[in-house]
Every structure is written in C-alpha cells, then in structure tokens.
PDB file of C-alpha atoms in Angstrom:
ATOM      1  CA  MET A 267     -48.814   3.487 -11.928  1.00  0.00           C
ATOM      2  CA  ASN A 268     -45.101   3.650 -12.524  1.00  0.00           C
ATOM      3  CA  ILE A 269     -42.959   2.102  -9.792  1.00  0.00           C
ATOM      4  CA  GLY A 270     -40.402   4.865 -10.040  1.00  0.00           C
ATOM      5  CA  SER A 271     -42.976   7.515  -9.382  1.00  0.00           C
ATOM      6  CA  LYS A 272     -43.965   6.249  -5.882  1.00  0.00           C
ATOM      7  CA  ASN A 273     -43.224   8.696  -3.144  1.00  0.00           C
ATOM      8  CA  LYS A 274     -40.587   7.274  -0.879  1.00  0.00           C
ATOM      9  CA  LYS A 275     -39.794   8.830   2.467  1.00  0.00           C
ATOM     10  CA  ARG A 276     -36.105   9.377   2.773  1.00  0.00           C
ATOM     11  CA  GLY A 277     -34.607   9.599   6.182  1.00  0.00           C
ATOM     12  CA  VAL A 278     -32.465  12.532   7.018  1.00  0.00           C
ATOM     13  CA  LEU A 279     -28.844  11.506   7.078  1.00  0.00           C
ATOM     14  CA  PRO A 280     -26.827  12.590  10.114  1.00  0.00           C
ATOM     15  CA  SER A 281     -24.274  15.301   9.489  1.00  0.00           C
ATOM     16  CA  ARG A 282     -20.737  14.271   8.854  1.00  0.00           C
ATOM     17  CA  PRO A 283     -18.343  14.442  11.783  1.00  0.00           C
ATOM     18  CA  ASP A 284     -15.593  16.987  11.712  1.00  0.00           C
ATOM     19  CA  PRO A 285     -12.350  15.701  10.287  1.00  0.00           C
ATOM     20  CA  PRO A 286      -9.684  14.758  12.756  1.00  0.00           C
ATOM     21  CA  THR A 287      -7.074  17.221  13.752  1.00  0.00           C
ATOM     22  CA  VAL A 288      -3.397  16.592  13.029  1.00  0.00           C
ATOM     23  CA  ASP A 289      -2.817  15.786  16.715  1.00  0.00           C
ATOM     24  CA  GLN A 290      -5.577  13.187  16.612  1.00  0.00           C
ATOM     25  CA  ILE A 291      -4.204  11.586  13.455  1.00  0.00           C
ATOM     26  CA  LEU A 292      -0.635  11.457  14.995  1.00  0.00           C
ATOM     27  CA  GLU A 293      -2.061   9.983  18.213  1.00  0.00           C
ATOM     28  CA  ASP A 294      -3.938   7.327  16.180  1.00  0.00           C
ATOM     29  CA  ILE A 295      -0.803   6.427  14.266  1.00  0.00           C
ATOM     30  CA  ASN A 296       1.281   6.208  17.419  1.00  0.00           C
ATOM     31  CA  ARG A 297      -1.314   4.016  19.103  1.00  0.00           C
ATOM     32  CA  ALA A 298      -1.443   1.608  16.174  1.00  0.00           C
ATOM     33  CA  ALA A 299       0.155  -1.835  16.727  1.00  0.00           C
ATOM     34  CA  PRO A 300       3.232  -2.684  14.593  1.00  0.00           C
ATOM     35  CA  ASN A 301       1.202  -5.437  12.969  1.00  0.00           C
ATOM     36  CA  ASP A 302      -1.604  -3.033  11.949  1.00  0.00           C
ATOM     37  CA  PRO A 303      -2.785  -3.916   8.386  1.00  0.00           C
ATOM     38  CA  VAL A 304      -1.961  -0.374   7.169  1.00  0.00           C
ATOM     39  CA  PHE A 305       1.687  -0.836   7.887  1.00  0.00           C
ATOM     40  CA  SER A 306       1.854  -4.276   6.147  1.00  0.00           C
ATOM     41  CA  ILE A 307       0.133  -2.783   3.109  1.00  0.00           C
ATOM     42  CA  LEU A 308       2.668   0.041   2.989  1.00  0.00           C
ATOM     43  CA  GLU A 309       5.488  -2.441   3.139  1.00  0.00           C
ATOM     44  CA  LYS A 310       3.978  -4.518   0.272  1.00  0.00           C
ATOM     45  CA  THR A 311       3.696  -1.458  -1.950  1.00  0.00           C
ATOM     46  CA  GLY A 312       7.188  -0.165  -1.164  1.00  0.00           C
ATOM     47  CA  GLN A 313       5.839   2.811   0.853  1.00  0.00           C
ATOM     48  CA  ASP A 314       7.334   1.793   4.143  1.00  0.00           C
ATOM     49  CA  SER A 315       7.241   4.587   6.714  1.00  0.00           C
ATOM     50  CA  SER A 316      11.030   4.282   7.246  1.00  0.00           C
ATOM     51  CA  ARG A 317      13.491   6.764   5.878  1.00  0.00           C
ATOM     52  CA  PRO A 318      13.252   7.047   2.069  1.00  0.00           C
ATOM     53  CA  SER A 319      16.295   5.762   0.092  1.00  0.00           C
ATOM     54  CA  ASP A 320      18.589   7.993  -1.817  1.00  0.00           C
ATOM     55  CA  SER A 321      17.138   6.847  -5.117  1.00  0.00           C
ATOM     56  CA  ASP A 322      13.635   7.949  -3.878  1.00  0.00           C
ATOM     57  CA  VAL A 323      14.963  11.336  -2.841  1.00  0.00           C
ATOM     58  CA  ASP A 324      16.675  11.704  -6.215  1.00  0.00           C
ATOM     59  CA  LEU A 325      13.474  10.612  -8.039  1.00  0.00           C
ATOM     60  CA  ARG A 326      11.441  13.198  -6.083  1.00  0.00           C
ATOM     61  CA  PHE A 327      14.091  15.883  -6.804  1.00  0.00           C
ATOM     62  CA  GLN A 328      13.979  15.153 -10.512  1.00  0.00           C
ATOM     63  CA  GLN A 329      10.185  15.184 -10.503  1.00  0.00           C
ATOM     64  CA  CYS A 330      10.183  18.596  -8.703  1.00  0.00           C
ATOM     65  CA  ARG A 331      12.655  19.995 -11.280  1.00  0.00           C
ATOM     66  CA  GLN A 332      10.523  18.742 -14.129  1.00  0.00           C
ATOM     67  CA  TYR A 333       7.451  20.263 -12.568  1.00  0.00           C
ATOM     68  CA  LEU A 334       9.142  23.620 -12.115  1.00  0.00           C
ATOM     69  CA  GLU A 335      10.514  23.577 -15.723  1.00  0.00           C
ATOM     70  CA  LEU A 336       7.089  22.648 -17.078  1.00  0.00           C
ATOM     71  CA  ASN A 337       5.446  25.284 -15.001  1.00  0.00           C
ATOM     72  CA  GLU A 338       7.862  27.883 -16.351  1.00  0.00           C
ATOM     73  CA  GLN A 339       7.197  26.745 -19.899  1.00  0.00           C
ATOM     74  CA  LEU A 340       3.453  26.960 -19.349  1.00  0.00           C
ATOM     75  CA  GLN A 341       3.820  30.518 -17.947  1.00  0.00           C
ATOM     76  CA  GLU A 342       5.883  31.527 -21.047  1.00  0.00           C
ATOM     77  CA  ALA A 343       3.298  29.894 -23.311  1.00  0.00           C
ATOM     78  CA  ARG A 344       0.493  31.739 -21.534  1.00  0.00           C
ATOM     79  CA  SER A 345       2.261  35.041 -21.930  1.00  0.00           C
ATOM     80  CA  ARG A 346       2.895  34.282 -25.645  1.00  0.00           C
ATOM     81  CA  LEU A 347      -0.750  33.325 -26.190  1.00  0.00           C
ATOM     82  CA  LEU A 348      -1.969  36.526 -24.399  1.00  0.00           C
ATOM     83  CA  ARG A 349       0.273  38.581 -26.647  1.00  0.00           C
ATOM     84  CA  GLN A 350      -0.831  36.784 -29.794  1.00  0.00           C
ATOM     85  CA  ARG A 351      -4.410  37.164 -28.790  1.00  0.00           C
ATOM     86  CA  GLU A 352      -3.962  40.869 -28.450  1.00  0.00           C
ATOM     87  CA  GLU A 353      -2.250  41.070 -31.829  1.00  0.00           C
ATOM     88  CA  LEU A 354      -5.129  39.096 -33.362  1.00  0.00           C
ATOM     89  CA  ARG A 355      -7.670  41.426 -31.735  1.00  0.00           C
ATOM     90  CA  ALA A 356      -5.835  44.491 -33.079  1.00  0.00           C
ATOM     91  CA  ALA A 357      -5.558  42.883 -36.525  1.00  0.00           C
ATOM     92  CA  GLY A 358      -9.314  42.099 -36.410  1.00  0.00           C
ATOM     93  CA  GLU A 359     -10.157  45.676 -35.515  1.00  0.00           C
ATOM     94  CA  GLN A 360      -7.935  46.995 -38.324  1.00  0.00           C
ATOM     95  CA  LEU A 361      -9.573  44.593 -40.805  1.00  0.00           C
ATOM     96  CA  GLN A 362     -13.027  45.707 -39.699  1.00  0.00           C
ATOM     97  CA  SER A 363     -11.952  49.355 -40.182  1.00  0.00           C
ATOM     98  CA  ASP A 364     -10.591  48.586 -43.602  1.00  0.00           C
ATOM     99  CA  VAL A 365     -13.825  46.756 -44.558  1.00  0.00           C
ATOM    100  CA  GLU A 366     -15.918  49.783 -43.440  1.00  0.00           C
ATOM    101  CA  GLU A 367     -13.653  52.077 -45.430  1.00  0.00           C
ATOM    102  CA  VAL A 368     -14.022  49.985 -48.597  1.00  0.00           C
ATOM    103  CA  LYS A 369     -17.741  49.811 -48.060  1.00  0.00           C
ATOM    104  CA  GLY A 370     -17.842  53.606 -47.810  1.00  0.00           C
ATOM    105  CA  GLN A 371     -15.936  53.955 -51.065  1.00  0.00           C
ATOM    106  CA  THR A 372     -18.351  51.757 -52.981  1.00  0.00           C
ATOM    107  CA  LEU A 373     -21.441  53.690 -52.079  1.00  0.00           C
TER     108      LEU A 373
END
C-alpha cells in the first residue's frame, strides 16, 4: 500500500475574517506605541512616516512622468499594431483572392 494513497481526514478550516476597515487601521496605528517594531523597521529602511523630503517628492514626480510617457508610448504602439494587423489581414485576403484567381486560370 502506498503511503501517499492513505485517506486522511482534513479538518475544515475556519473562514477568514473580514479585512479591517480604514477606521480600524487608523485606530490601530494611532494606538501603537512610538517604540513599536513597525516604526523602527520603517526608520531603518528610510520609510519613516514623517514628511517626505523634497528629493523623495521629486523622485516620485519623475517616476510619475516616466510612467505617463511610457503609457502614452504603449498606447501609440498598440494603435500602430492594430493598424498593421488590419493591413496584414487585408493583404492576406487579397493574396488569397489572387491565389484563387491564378488557380482558376490554370484549370
């Protein structure tokens, strides 16, 4: 008998609790002590909850601009590809028509 083939009873897991609301999250954050490990981790990684520096704001602004520019380029590329696909489809239909015409002439 294969060990993997044994029937094992699996208990039913309890359903997941509902995610906390925004108010509950804010209340939890406000109740946290200043020495809470989460805040010390954020300080170590440079993600302190204090006001972001001007360089952080500039960096985010540049990232947003790059995103918008890339998104516009992708939209243009999509339009170009759709147009080229339609042109190829039309060329394929014309080629098929030409092939049928040539076949008809050789009979």
